Amino acid sequence: MTDATYTGSGSRTWRRLRRNPMVTIALGVLILIALAAIFAPWLTSFDPYETALRQRLKPPSAEHLLGTDSQGRDLLTRLLYGARTTLLIGCAGTAFGALLGGAIGLCAAFYRRLDGVFMRVIDVFLSFPSILFGLSLAAILGPGLDSLIIAVGLSVMPGIARISRGAALSVMAQDYMDSGRSIGLPDRSLLGRYLLANAYPPILTYTTLAFGDAVLLAATLGFLGLGLQPPTAELGSIAAEGRSFLFIAPHVSTAASILIFVIVLSFNLLGDALRDAGDRRAS
Amino acid sequence: MKHMTLPDSVMTAPPLLTVENLSVTFRTDSGPLPALDGISLSIRPGETVAVVGESGSGKSVLSLAVMGLLPPTAELTASGLIFDGEDLQAMSKRTRRDLRGRDMAMIFQEPSTALNPVQRIGDQLIEAIRLHEDIPTPKARARAIEALAATGIPSPELRVRAYPHELSGGMRQRALIAMALIHRPRLLIADEPTTALDVTVQAQILDLIRDLARDNGTATLFITHDMGVVAEMADRVAVLYAGRMVETASASDLFESPEHPYTLGLLGSMPQLNQRGAAMLPIAGTVPDLRQMPPGCHFHPRCPFADHRCATQRPDLRPLAGNRRSACHYAPLLETLETRA
């Protein structure tokens, strides 16, 4: 490790990020969708739950910009409220998974005795495809917002734990860990201000990528009927509802799917850019 | 050569640190790796003891063992590990931690990596102060600036706000010394503190460590591979080879008449400025693999004096005249050479 390794790496990462137009687009799209979801009640005059059966499956028009769904509800309104739910599950799930996975990874690297046990458990988690894993969890935990967040969180957790352990191990090999111990620092200071403070960049990058997976998983669970029960608006379940009318009213499923696609793609672009910007080998 | 002799009170005081028969073995995937084997050593208050040896001789493991910083894969056995009359092996983790930084401190080899890169120098010092002393932060900050000033860092009131990467190597080492000595520890372990520094800075740092240690009455365990540094710093010297102590003597005796062929080799590897054209005599070969030690004397494959006895029989560290010990069958060497000739 030479002088240059740390020199302003944070600000340099930022400069690289800002130069990348993909980041601007992805971040802009995400912020736009997030704001629209948060302020949905003020953006639309329609009620997301009130049905109007005479208006059902109308194609896009001036009154209903994206048309209506099978219950005659304004589709744009449904999508805004749906994005709310899906993003909430995705974000809260990722946050939960990152906290848990990060803690497991750091502790495995710091307390080497725990490493074997922790990582074998993580290996078991990783040996299931994450969709299948999330599905079984959601089925076991039952319906409800809490259990969805837990299911999504536990699905993204193993990957984050792995990355955290790797990042933490390389920090553990640095002299300042011993040096901090040699002045008598307790474990909690070493774990926080020494280990986490130096190991977090790759963990953060990976977590951004995990956001996309989490949102996709949340939508998948909704699509398969394991998400929140109707009439709650959720992007996956809106897409699933529209599937029955795919031939007479393709706009319902299509609009919901495109929105999911755009959200996930934006998170992945952002994560990729973050990874490239943090990677010193990339010029 | 160090000309100042220690006062008699130091020479007769009970030892601050006693290490008796210390062995450290690392558990590795390819079997146990013995890093230290039966090391005995003591340091009296205010004394400077140098531990010398090549890379892989176990010098750094010794310093980590004393500090209690060995990784969990290391297995430590010792018939005695006594600091200031207390048994370090019997101590709780908590008590041991309280000793660190307050009663014993350490300076590391690589100043560039021994400071937390994401914390300001001042914050690290303040943290070190407040760990062992209950004083408010502004007071601790003043103390930190004072401590930096004592190590000769220019404009310390600005440096406390700097991150480690904003300082030069020499400055970082000064900051680390300030941090190690902030509570006036009774034992300072300096693990090759000048190896990573420019030659011009090396002498300054050595002077600094010596002066501060003397002012605080700190005993120093000085780990190095550089015989020049030993001559500069040490009262007594212990020479390690492949995890074993092969010779120990006062610094003046050791330089005058080394009693182990390995020490002789180390001295022969020193460049001599006052003897133009004098050839340096490097030691042939390399340190053996710790997993596959040669039988008998570990040094015999590289030793110019070795014979069949060295290849089969392991020499013990035995006392010689003048309060020194050597682990060579043929010590005192001079007599042996005369009889052989």
Coordinates of C-alpha atoms in Angstrom, one line a residue:
Chain A
M1 CA 0.0 0.0 0.0
T2 CA 1.5 3.2 -1.1
D3 CA 0.7 6.8 -0.4
A4 CA -1.5 7.1 -3.5
T5 CA -3.8 4.3 -2.5
Y6 CA -5.9 6.3 -0.2
T7 CA -5.3 9.8 -1.6
G8 CA -8.8 11.2 -2.1
S9 CA -10.2 8.0 -3.4
G10 CA -13.6 9.1 -2.3
S11 CA -13.6 12.3 -4.3
R12 CA -12.0 10.6 -7.3
T13 CA -14.7 8.0 -7.4
W14 CA -17.2 10.9 -7.4
R15 CA -15.5 12.7 -10.3
R16 CA -15.4 9.5 -12.3
L17 CA -19.1 8.9 -11.5
R18 CA -20.1 12.3 -12.6
R19 CA -18.3 12.0 -15.9
N20 CA -20.3 8.9 -16.8
P21 CA -23.5 9.9 -18.6
M22 CA -25.1 6.6 -17.7
V23 CA -25.0 7.4 -14.1
T24 CA -26.8 10.7 -14.6
I25 CA -29.5 9.0 -16.6
A26 CA -29.9 6.0 -14.3
L27 CA -29.9 8.2 -11.2
G28 CA -32.3 10.7 -12.7
V29 CA -34.7 8.0 -13.7
L30 CA -34.6 6.4 -10.3
I31 CA -35.1 9.7 -8.5
L32 CA -38.0 10.6 -10.8
I33 CA -39.7 7.2 -10.2
A34 CA -39.0 7.4 -6.4
L35 CA -40.4 11.0 -6.2
A36 CA -43.5 10.0 -8.3
A37 CA -44.1 7.0 -6.0
I38 CA -43.7 9.0 -2.8
F39 CA -45.9 11.9 -4.0
A40 CA -48.4 9.7 -5.8
P41 CA -51.5 11.0 -3.9
W42 CA -50.7 14.6 -5.1
L43 CA -49.9 13.6 -8.7
T44 CA -53.1 11.9 -9.5
S45 CA -56.7 12.6 -8.8
F46 CA -57.8 9.0 -9.2
D47 CA -58.2 6.6 -6.3
P48 CA -56.1 3.5 -6.7
Y49 CA -58.7 1.2 -5.1
E50 CA -62.1 2.5 -6.3
T51 CA -63.4 0.3 -9.0
A52 CA -65.4 1.5 -12.0
L53 CA -66.5 -1.7 -13.9
R54 CA -67.9 0.2 -16.8
Q55 CA -64.5 1.8 -17.5
R56 CA -62.6 -1.5 -17.4
L57 CA -59.7 -2.3 -19.7
K58 CA -59.9 1.0 -21.6
P59 CA -56.8 1.8 -23.8
P60 CA -54.8 4.9 -23.1
S61 CA -56.7 8.1 -23.5
A62 CA -56.6 11.8 -22.6
E63 CA -58.4 11.1 -19.3
H64 CA -56.5 7.9 -18.4
L65 CA -53.0 8.4 -19.8
L66 CA -52.2 4.7 -19.5
G67 CA -55.7 3.4 -19.8
T68 CA -57.5 1.4 -17.1
D69 CA -57.1 -2.1 -15.6
S70 CA -59.6 -5.0 -15.3
Q71 CA -61.4 -3.2 -12.4
G72 CA -61.6 0.1 -14.3
R73 CA -59.0 1.7 -12.1
D74 CA -56.6 4.3 -13.6
L75 CA -53.5 2.3 -14.5
L76 CA -51.0 5.2 -14.1
T77 CA -52.3 5.7 -10.5
R78 CA -52.1 1.9 -9.9
L79 CA -48.5 1.9 -11.2
L80 CA -47.5 4.9 -9.0
Y81 CA -48.9 3.3 -5.9
G82 CA -47.5 -0.1 -7.0
A83 CA -44.0 1.4 -7.4
R84 CA -44.4 2.7 -3.9
T85 CA -45.0 -0.8 -2.5
T86 CA -42.4 -2.6 -4.7
L87 CA -39.7 0.0 -4.0
L88 CA -40.5 -0.1 -0.3
I89 CA -40.1 -3.8 -0.2
G90 CA -37.0 -3.7 -2.3
C91 CA -35.3 -0.9 -0.3
A92 CA -36.2 -2.1 3.1
G93 CA -35.3 -5.6 2.2
T94 CA -31.9 -4.6 0.8
A95 CA -31.3 -2.4 3.9
F96 CA -32.1 -5.3 6.1
G97 CA -30.0 -7.7 4.1
A98 CA -27.1 -5.3 3.9
L99 CA -27.1 -4.7 7.7
L100 CA -27.3 -8.4 8.5
G101 CA -24.9 -9.5 5.7
G102 CA -22.5 -6.8 6.5
A103 CA -22.4 -7.7 10.2
I104 CA -21.9 -11.3 9.4
G105 CA -19.2 -10.7 6.9
L106 CA -17.3 -8.2 9.2
C107 CA -17.6 -10.5 12.2
A108 CA -16.4 -13.5 10.2
A109 CA -13.3 -11.6 9.2
F110 CA -12.7 -10.1 12.6
Y111 CA -13.4 -13.1 14.8
R112 CA -11.6 -15.8 12.8
R113 CA -13.1 -18.5 15.0
L114 CA -16.6 -17.7 13.7
D115 CA -15.5 -17.6 10.1
G116 CA -15.8 -21.3 9.4
V117 CA -19.3 -21.6 10.8
F118 CA -20.6 -18.4 9.3
M119 CA -19.4 -19.0 5.9
R120 CA -20.7 -22.6 5.7
V121 CA -24.1 -21.3 6.6
I122 CA -23.8 -18.6 3.9
D123 CA -22.7 -21.3 1.5
V124 CA -25.9 -23.2 2.2
F125 CA -27.9 -20.0 1.6
L126 CA -26.1 -19.4 -1.7
S127 CA -26.7 -22.9 -2.9
F128 CA -30.4 -22.1 -3.5
P129 CA -31.3 -19.9 -6.4
S130 CA -32.3 -16.7 -4.8
I131 CA -35.8 -16.6 -6.5
L132 CA -36.5 -20.1 -5.2
F133 CA -35.2 -19.1 -1.8
G134 CA -37.3 -15.9 -1.6
L135 CA -40.3 -17.9 -2.8
S136 CA -40.0 -20.5 -0.1
L137 CA -39.4 -17.9 2.6
A138 CA -42.3 -15.8 1.5
A139 CA -44.5 -19.0 1.5
I140 CA -43.2 -19.9 5.0
L141 CA -43.5 -16.5 6.5
G142 CA -46.9 -15.9 5.1
P143 CA -48.3 -12.8 3.5
G144 CA -47.7 -9.3 4.8
L145 CA -45.3 -6.4 4.3
D146 CA -42.9 -7.5 7.1
S147 CA -42.5 -11.1 5.9
L148 CA -41.9 -9.8 2.3
I149 CA -39.2 -7.5 3.5
I150 CA -37.6 -10.3 5.5
A151 CA -37.8 -12.7 2.6
V152 CA -36.2 -10.3 0.2
G153 CA -33.6 -9.2 2.8
L154 CA -32.6 -12.8 3.5
S155 CA -32.3 -13.5 -0.2
V156 CA -29.8 -10.7 -0.9
M157 CA -28.0 -11.2 2.4
P158 CA -25.7 -14.1 1.6
G159 CA -24.1 -12.3 -1.4
I160 CA -23.5 -9.2 0.7
A161 CA -22.0 -11.3 3.6
R162 CA -19.6 -12.8 1.1
I163 CA -18.4 -9.5 -0.3
S164 CA -18.2 -8.0 3.2
R165 CA -16.0 -10.8 4.4
G166 CA -13.7 -10.5 1.5
A167 CA -13.4 -6.7 1.8
A168 CA -12.9 -7.0 5.6
L169 CA -10.3 -9.7 5.3
S170 CA -8.1 -7.5 3.1
V171 CA -8.5 -4.7 5.7
M172 CA -7.7 -7.1 8.5
A173 CA -4.3 -7.7 6.9
Q174 CA -3.3 -4.1 7.2
D175 CA -1.0 -3.0 9.9
Y176 CA -3.4 -0.4 11.4
M177 CA -5.6 -3.2 12.7
D178 CA -2.7 -4.4 14.9
S179 CA -1.6 -0.8 15.6
G180 CA -5.1 0.0 16.8
R181 CA -5.1 -3.0 19.0
S182 CA -1.7 -2.1 20.3
I183 CA -3.0 1.2 21.8
G184 CA -5.7 -0.8 23.6
L185 CA -8.7 -0.1 21.4
P186 CA -11.7 -2.3 22.3
D187 CA -13.2 -4.6 19.6
R188 CA -16.2 -2.4 18.9
S189 CA -14.0 0.6 17.9
L190 CA -11.8 -1.7 15.8
L191 CA -14.9 -3.2 14.1
G192 CA -16.4 0.2 13.4
R193 CA -13.9 2.9 12.9
Y194 CA -11.1 0.7 11.7
L195 CA -12.7 -2.3 9.9
L196 CA -16.0 -1.0 8.6
A197 CA -14.7 2.5 7.8
N198 CA -12.0 1.1 5.5
A199 CA -13.9 -1.9 4.1
Y200 CA -17.2 -0.3 3.1
P201 CA -16.6 0.8 -0.5
P202 CA -17.0 -2.6 -2.2
I203 CA -19.8 -3.5 0.1
L204 CA -21.7 -0.3 -0.9
T205 CA -21.1 -1.0 -4.6
Y206 CA -22.4 -4.6 -4.3
T207 CA -25.4 -3.4 -2.2
T208 CA -26.4 -1.0 -5.1
L209 CA -26.4 -4.0 -7.4
A210 CA -28.4 -6.0 -4.9
F211 CA -31.1 -3.3 -5.0
G212 CA -32.0 -4.3 -8.5
D213 CA -32.2 -7.9 -7.5
A214 CA -34.3 -7.1 -4.5
V215 CA -36.8 -5.1 -6.5
L216 CA -37.0 -7.8 -9.1
L217 CA -37.6 -10.4 -6.4
A218 CA -40.3 -8.3 -4.8
A219 CA -42.0 -8.0 -8.1
T220 CA -41.6 -11.7 -8.8
L221 CA -43.2 -12.6 -5.5
G222 CA -46.1 -10.2 -6.3
F223 CA -46.4 -11.7 -9.8
L224 CA -46.6 -15.2 -8.4
G225 CA -49.3 -14.2 -5.9
L226 CA -47.0 -14.5 -2.8
G227 CA -46.8 -10.8 -2.3
L228 CA -49.3 -8.5 -0.8
Q229 CA -52.9 -9.5 -1.4
P230 CA -55.2 -7.6 -3.7
P231 CA -56.4 -5.0 -3.9
T232 CA -53.0 -3.6 -2.7
A233 CA -51.2 -2.1 -5.7
E234 CA -47.8 -3.8 -6.4
L235 CA -46.0 -3.8 -9.7
G236 CA -45.6 -7.6 -9.9
S237 CA -49.3 -8.3 -9.1
I238 CA -50.5 -5.6 -11.6
A239 CA -48.5 -7.4 -14.3
A240 CA -50.0 -10.7 -13.2
E241 CA -53.6 -9.3 -13.2
G242 CA -53.1 -8.0 -16.7
R243 CA -51.8 -11.3 -18.0
S244 CA -55.4 -12.7 -18.2
F245 CA -56.3 -9.9 -20.6
L246 CA -53.1 -9.9 -22.6
F247 CA -54.8 -10.3 -25.9
I248 CA -57.6 -7.8 -25.5
A249 CA -55.8 -5.2 -23.3
P250 CA -52.0 -5.7 -23.6
H251 CA -51.3 -2.2 -22.1
V252 CA -51.8 -3.4 -18.5
S253 CA -49.1 -6.0 -18.3
T254 CA -46.8 -4.2 -20.6
A255 CA -46.8 -0.9 -18.7
A256 CA -46.2 -2.6 -15.4
S257 CA -43.4 -4.8 -16.8
I258 CA -41.7 -1.9 -18.5
L259 CA -41.7 0.0 -15.2
I260 CA -40.1 -2.9 -13.4
F261 CA -37.6 -3.3 -16.2
V262 CA -36.6 0.4 -16.0
I263 CA -36.2 0.4 -12.3
V264 CA -34.1 -2.8 -12.2
L265 CA -32.0 -1.6 -15.2
S266 CA -31.3 1.7 -13.6
F267 CA -30.1 0.1 -10.3
N268 CA -27.9 -2.2 -12.3
L269 CA -26.4 0.6 -14.4
L270 CA -25.7 2.6 -11.3
G271 CA -24.1 -0.4 -9.6
D272 CA -21.9 -1.2 -12.6
A273 CA -20.8 2.4 -12.9
L274 CA -20.1 2.6 -9.1
R275 CA -18.0 -0.6 -9.4
D276 CA -16.1 0.7 -12.4
A277 CA -15.4 4.0 -10.8
G278 CA -14.1 2.3 -7.6
D279 CA -11.9 0.0 -9.6
R280 CA -8.5 1.5 -9.9
R281 CA -7.5 -0.7 -12.7
A282 CA -10.1 0.8 -15.0
S283 CA -8.7 3.9 -16.7
Chain B
M1 CA 28.9 2.2 19.4
K2 CA 26.9 3.5 22.4
H3 CA 29.2 4.9 25.0
M4 CA 26.8 5.8 27.7
T5 CA 26.7 3.1 30.3
L6 CA 23.5 2.6 32.3
P7 CA 23.6 3.5 36.0
D8 CA 24.0 0.6 38.5
S9 CA 20.5 0.9 39.7
V10 CA 19.3 -0.1 36.3
M11 CA 21.6 -3.1 36.1
T12 CA 20.4 -4.5 39.5
A13 CA 16.7 -3.6 39.3
P14 CA 14.3 -6.5 38.9
P15 CA 13.3 -7.1 35.3
L16 CA 10.3 -5.3 33.9
L17 CA 9.6 -8.1 31.4
T18 CA 10.7 -11.7 31.7
V19 CA 10.1 -14.1 28.9
E20 CA 10.9 -17.7 29.8
N21 CA 11.0 -20.6 27.4
L22 CA 8.6 -19.0 24.9
S23 CA 7.5 -21.0 22.0
V24 CA 5.0 -20.0 19.3
T25 CA 3.6 -22.3 16.7
F26 CA 1.3 -21.3 13.9
R27 CA -1.4 -23.7 12.7
T28 CA -1.4 -23.7 8.9
D29 CA -3.0 -25.8 6.2
S30 CA 0.3 -27.5 5.6
G31 CA 0.9 -28.4 9.2
P32 CA 2.3 -26.7 12.3
L33 CA 4.8 -23.9 11.7
P34 CA 7.2 -23.4 14.6
A35 CA 8.0 -19.6 14.6
L36 CA 9.7 -19.4 18.0
D37 CA 11.3 -22.1 20.0
G38 CA 12.3 -21.8 23.6
I39 CA 13.1 -18.1 23.8
S40 CA 14.2 -16.6 27.1
L41 CA 14.7 -12.9 27.5
S42 CA 14.4 -10.2 30.2
I43 CA 14.4 -6.4 30.1
R44 CA 15.0 -4.2 33.0
P45 CA 13.4 -0.8 33.4
G46 CA 15.0 1.8 31.2
E47 CA 17.1 -0.8 29.3
T48 CA 17.2 -1.2 25.5
V49 CA 17.4 -4.8 24.3
A50 CA 17.8 -5.4 20.6
V51 CA 16.5 -8.5 19.0
V52 CA 18.4 -9.2 15.8
G53 CA 17.9 -11.7 13.0
E54 CA 17.1 -12.1 9.3
S55 CA 13.6 -12.2 8.0
G56 CA 11.8 -15.3 9.1
S57 CA 13.8 -15.6 12.3
G58 CA 10.7 -14.9 14.4
K59 CA 11.6 -11.4 15.7
S60 CA 8.2 -9.9 14.9
V61 CA 6.4 -12.9 16.3
L62 CA 8.2 -12.2 19.6
S63 CA 7.0 -8.6 19.7
L64 CA 3.4 -9.6 18.9
A65 CA 3.5 -12.4 21.5
V66 CA 4.6 -9.9 24.2
M67 CA 1.9 -7.4 23.2
G68 CA -0.7 -10.1 23.1
L69 CA -1.5 -9.5 19.4
L70 CA -0.8 -12.9 18.0
P71 CA -3.5 -14.1 15.6
P72 CA -5.8 -16.9 16.8
T73 CA -4.0 -19.4 14.6
A74 CA -0.9 -19.0 16.8
E75 CA -0.3 -21.3 19.7
L76 CA 1.8 -19.8 22.5
T77 CA 3.5 -21.8 25.3
A78 CA 5.9 -20.3 27.9
S79 CA 7.0 -21.3 31.3
G80 CA 6.9 -17.6 32.2
L81 CA 5.7 -14.4 30.6
I82 CA 5.9 -11.9 33.4
F83 CA 5.4 -8.1 33.0
D84 CA 6.0 -6.0 36.0
G85 CA 5.5 -8.9 38.4
E86 CA 2.3 -10.0 36.8
D87 CA 1.7 -13.1 34.7
L88 CA 0.5 -12.1 31.3
Q89 CA -0.7 -15.6 30.4
A90 CA -3.0 -15.7 33.4
M91 CA -4.5 -12.2 32.7
S92 CA -8.0 -11.7 31.4
K93 CA -8.4 -10.2 27.9
R94 CA -9.7 -7.1 29.4
T95 CA -6.8 -6.5 31.8
R96 CA -4.4 -7.3 29.0
R97 CA -6.1 -4.7 26.8
D98 CA -5.8 -2.1 29.5
L99 CA -2.1 -2.7 29.6
R100 CA -1.8 -2.0 25.9
G101 CA -1.2 1.6 25.1
R102 CA -0.9 2.5 28.8
D103 CA 1.9 0.2 30.1
M104 CA 3.2 -1.3 26.9
A105 CA 3.1 0.2 23.4
M106 CA 4.4 -0.7 20.0
I107 CA 5.8 1.1 17.0
F108 CA 5.3 -0.7 13.7
Q109 CA 7.6 -1.2 10.7
E110 CA 5.4 0.5 8.0
P111 CA 4.3 3.9 9.0
S112 CA 2.4 4.2 5.8
T113 CA 0.0 1.4 6.8
A114 CA 0.0 1.6 10.6
L115 CA -2.3 4.6 10.9
N116 CA -6.0 4.3 10.2
P117 CA -6.3 6.0 6.8
V118 CA -9.8 7.3 7.3
Q119 CA -9.2 9.1 10.6
R120 CA -7.4 12.3 11.2
I121 CA -4.1 12.1 13.0
G122 CA -5.4 14.2 15.9
D123 CA -8.5 12.1 16.3
Q124 CA -6.4 9.0 16.5
L125 CA -4.2 10.5 19.1
I126 CA -7.2 11.8 21.1
E127 CA -8.8 8.4 21.0
A128 CA -5.6 6.9 22.2
I129 CA -5.4 9.4 25.1
R130 CA -9.0 9.0 26.1
L131 CA -8.9 5.2 26.1
H132 CA -6.8 5.2 29.2
E133 CA -7.4 8.6 30.7
D134 CA -10.7 10.2 31.5
I135 CA -10.2 13.8 30.3
P136 CA -12.4 16.0 28.1
T137 CA -11.7 16.1 24.3
P138 CA -10.4 19.7 24.2
K139 CA -7.8 18.8 26.8
A140 CA -6.9 15.7 25.0
R141 CA -6.5 17.7 21.8
A142 CA -4.0 20.0 23.6
R143 CA -2.2 16.9 24.8
A144 CA -2.1 15.5 21.3
I145 CA -0.6 18.7 19.9
E146 CA 2.0 18.7 22.6
A147 CA 2.9 15.1 22.0
L148 CA 3.2 15.7 18.2
A149 CA 5.4 18.7 19.0
A150 CA 7.6 16.6 21.2
T151 CA 8.4 14.3 18.3
G152 CA 9.6 17.3 16.2
I153 CA 6.6 17.5 13.8
P154 CA 6.5 21.1 12.5
S155 CA 3.3 23.1 13.1
P156 CA 1.6 20.2 15.0
E157 CA -1.6 22.3 15.5
L158 CA -2.1 22.0 11.7
R159 CA -1.0 18.4 11.5
V160 CA -3.7 17.2 13.9
R161 CA -6.2 17.9 11.2
A162 CA -4.3 16.0 8.6
Y163 CA -5.2 12.5 7.3
P164 CA -2.3 10.0 7.3
H165 CA -1.9 10.1 3.5
E166 CA -1.2 13.8 3.7
L167 CA 2.0 13.3 5.8
S168 CA 5.4 12.0 4.7
G169 CA 6.6 8.6 5.9
G170 CA 8.9 10.2 8.5
M171 CA 6.1 12.4 9.8
R172 CA 3.8 9.4 10.0
Q173 CA 6.4 7.5 12.0
R174 CA 6.7 10.5 14.3
A175 CA 2.9 10.5 14.8
L176 CA 3.0 6.8 15.6
I177 CA 5.8 7.3 18.1
A178 CA 3.8 10.1 19.7
M179 CA 0.8 7.8 19.9
A180 CA 2.9 4.9 21.3
L181 CA 4.5 7.1 24.0
I182 CA 1.5 9.3 24.9
H183 CA 0.9 7.4 28.2
R184 CA 4.6 7.1 29.0
P185 CA 4.5 3.3 28.8
R186 CA 7.1 1.3 30.7
L187 CA 7.8 -0.9 27.8
L188 CA 8.1 0.1 24.2
I189 CA 8.4 -2.4 21.5
A190 CA 9.8 -1.0 18.3
D191 CA 9.5 -3.5 15.4
E192 CA 11.9 -2.3 12.7
P193 CA 10.7 1.3 13.1
T194 CA 13.2 2.7 10.6
T195 CA 13.3 0.0 7.9
A196 CA 10.7 1.7 5.7
L197 CA 12.2 5.2 6.0
D198 CA 14.7 7.1 4.0
V199 CA 18.3 6.9 5.4
T200 CA 18.4 10.6 6.3
V201 CA 15.2 10.2 8.3
Q202 CA 16.3 7.0 10.0
A203 CA 18.9 8.6 12.2
Q204 CA 16.4 11.3 13.3
I205 CA 13.8 8.7 14.2
L206 CA 16.3 6.6 16.1
D207 CA 17.5 9.6 18.1
L208 CA 13.9 10.5 18.8
I209 CA 13.0 7.0 20.1
R210 CA 16.1 6.9 22.2
D211 CA 15.6 10.4 23.7
L212 CA 11.9 10.0 24.4
A213 CA 12.5 6.5 25.9
R214 CA 15.2 7.9 28.1
D215 CA 13.1 10.9 29.3
N216 CA 10.2 8.7 30.2
G217 CA 12.3 5.9 31.7
T218 CA 10.9 3.5 29.1
A219 CA 12.4 0.1 28.5
T220 CA 12.7 -0.7 24.8
L221 CA 12.6 -3.9 23.0
F222 CA 14.1 -3.1 19.7
I223 CA 13.5 -5.5 16.8
T224 CA 15.8 -5.0 13.9
H225 CA 17.9 -6.8 11.3
D226 CA 20.3 -3.9 11.0
M227 CA 23.5 -4.3 13.0
G228 CA 24.3 -0.6 12.6
V229 CA 21.0 0.3 14.4
V230 CA 21.9 -2.2 17.1
A231 CA 25.2 -0.5 17.7
E232 CA 23.4 2.8 17.8
M233 CA 20.6 1.8 20.2
A234 CA 21.2 -1.3 22.3
D235 CA 22.5 -2.1 25.7
R236 CA 22.0 -5.8 25.2
V237 CA 21.5 -7.9 22.2
A238 CA 19.7 -11.2 21.5
V239 CA 20.4 -12.8 18.2
L240 CA 17.6 -15.0 16.8
Y241 CA 18.1 -17.6 14.1
A242 CA 15.2 -19.6 12.7
G243 CA 13.1 -19.2 15.8
R244 CA 15.8 -19.9 18.3
M245 CA 18.1 -17.6 20.3
V246 CA 21.7 -18.3 19.3
E247 CA 23.5 -15.7 21.2
T248 CA 22.9 -13.0 23.8
A249 CA 25.4 -10.6 25.2
S250 CA 25.9 -6.9 26.0
A251 CA 26.1 -4.8 22.9
S252 CA 29.8 -4.0 23.4
D253 CA 30.8 -7.6 24.0
L254 CA 28.8 -8.8 21.0
F255 CA 30.5 -6.4 18.6
E256 CA 33.9 -7.0 20.2
S257 CA 33.8 -10.7 20.1
P258 CA 30.8 -12.5 18.7
E259 CA 30.5 -16.0 20.0
H260 CA 28.3 -17.5 17.4
P261 CA 29.2 -18.0 13.7
Y262 CA 25.8 -16.5 12.8
T263 CA 26.5 -13.3 14.7
L264 CA 29.9 -13.2 13.0
G265 CA 28.1 -13.5 9.7
L266 CA 25.7 -10.7 10.6
L267 CA 28.6 -8.4 11.5
G268 CA 30.4 -9.4 8.3
S269 CA 27.4 -8.4 6.3
M270 CA 27.7 -4.8 7.6
P271 CA 29.2 -2.3 5.2
Q272 CA 32.3 -0.7 6.7
L273 CA 32.9 3.0 5.8
N274 CA 36.2 3.4 7.5
Q275 CA 37.8 0.4 5.9
R276 CA 37.9 1.2 2.2
G277 CA 38.0 -1.9 0.1
A278 CA 37.2 -4.2 2.9
A279 CA 35.0 -6.9 1.4
M280 CA 31.5 -7.5 2.9
L281 CA 31.1 -11.2 3.8
P282 CA 27.6 -12.2 3.3
I283 CA 26.2 -15.3 4.9
A284 CA 25.9 -18.1 2.4
G285 CA 22.5 -19.7 1.8
T286 CA 19.1 -18.6 3.2
V287 CA 17.1 -19.2 6.3
P288 CA 15.8 -22.8 6.2
D289 CA 12.1 -23.5 5.8
L290 CA 10.7 -23.5 9.3
R291 CA 8.7 -26.7 8.6
Q292 CA 11.8 -28.6 7.5
M293 CA 14.6 -27.7 9.9
P294 CA 17.9 -29.3 9.4
P295 CA 18.8 -31.7 12.2
G296 CA 21.4 -30.7 14.8
C297 CA 22.3 -27.0 14.8
H298 CA 19.9 -25.2 12.6
F299 CA 22.6 -23.0 11.3
H300 CA 25.1 -25.8 10.3
P301 CA 24.3 -25.9 6.6
R302 CA 25.4 -22.2 6.3
C303 CA 28.2 -22.3 8.9
P304 CA 31.8 -22.2 7.8
F305 CA 32.9 -23.9 11.0
A306 CA 30.4 -26.8 11.0
D307 CA 31.5 -30.4 11.3
H308 CA 29.7 -33.7 11.8
R309 CA 28.8 -32.9 15.4
C310 CA 26.9 -29.8 14.3
A311 CA 24.9 -31.9 11.8
T312 CA 23.6 -34.3 14.4
Q313 CA 23.7 -32.7 17.8
R314 CA 21.6 -29.7 18.7
P315 CA 23.6 -27.2 20.7
D316 CA 22.0 -25.6 23.8
L317 CA 22.3 -22.0 24.7
R318 CA 25.0 -22.2 27.3
P319 CA 26.6 -19.5 29.5
L320 CA 30.1 -18.3 28.7
A321 CA 32.4 -16.0 30.7
G322 CA 31.1 -12.4 31.2
N323 CA 27.4 -12.8 31.5
R324 CA 26.7 -14.0 27.9
R325 CA 25.4 -17.0 26.3
S326 CA 25.9 -18.8 23.0
A327 CA 24.3 -21.8 21.3
C328 CA 27.4 -23.0 19.5
H329 CA 29.2 -26.2 20.2
Y330 CA 32.5 -24.5 19.6
A331 CA 32.1 -21.3 21.6
P332 CA 34.3 -19.5 22.7
L333 CA 35.1 -19.3 19.0
L334 CA 38.6 -17.9 19.3
E335 CA 39.9 -20.8 21.4
T336 CA 38.4 -23.3 19.0
L337 CA 40.0 -21.6 16.0
E338 CA 43.4 -21.6 17.8
T339 CA 43.2 -25.3 18.6
R340 CA 42.0 -26.2 15.1
A341 CA 44.9 -24.2 13.6

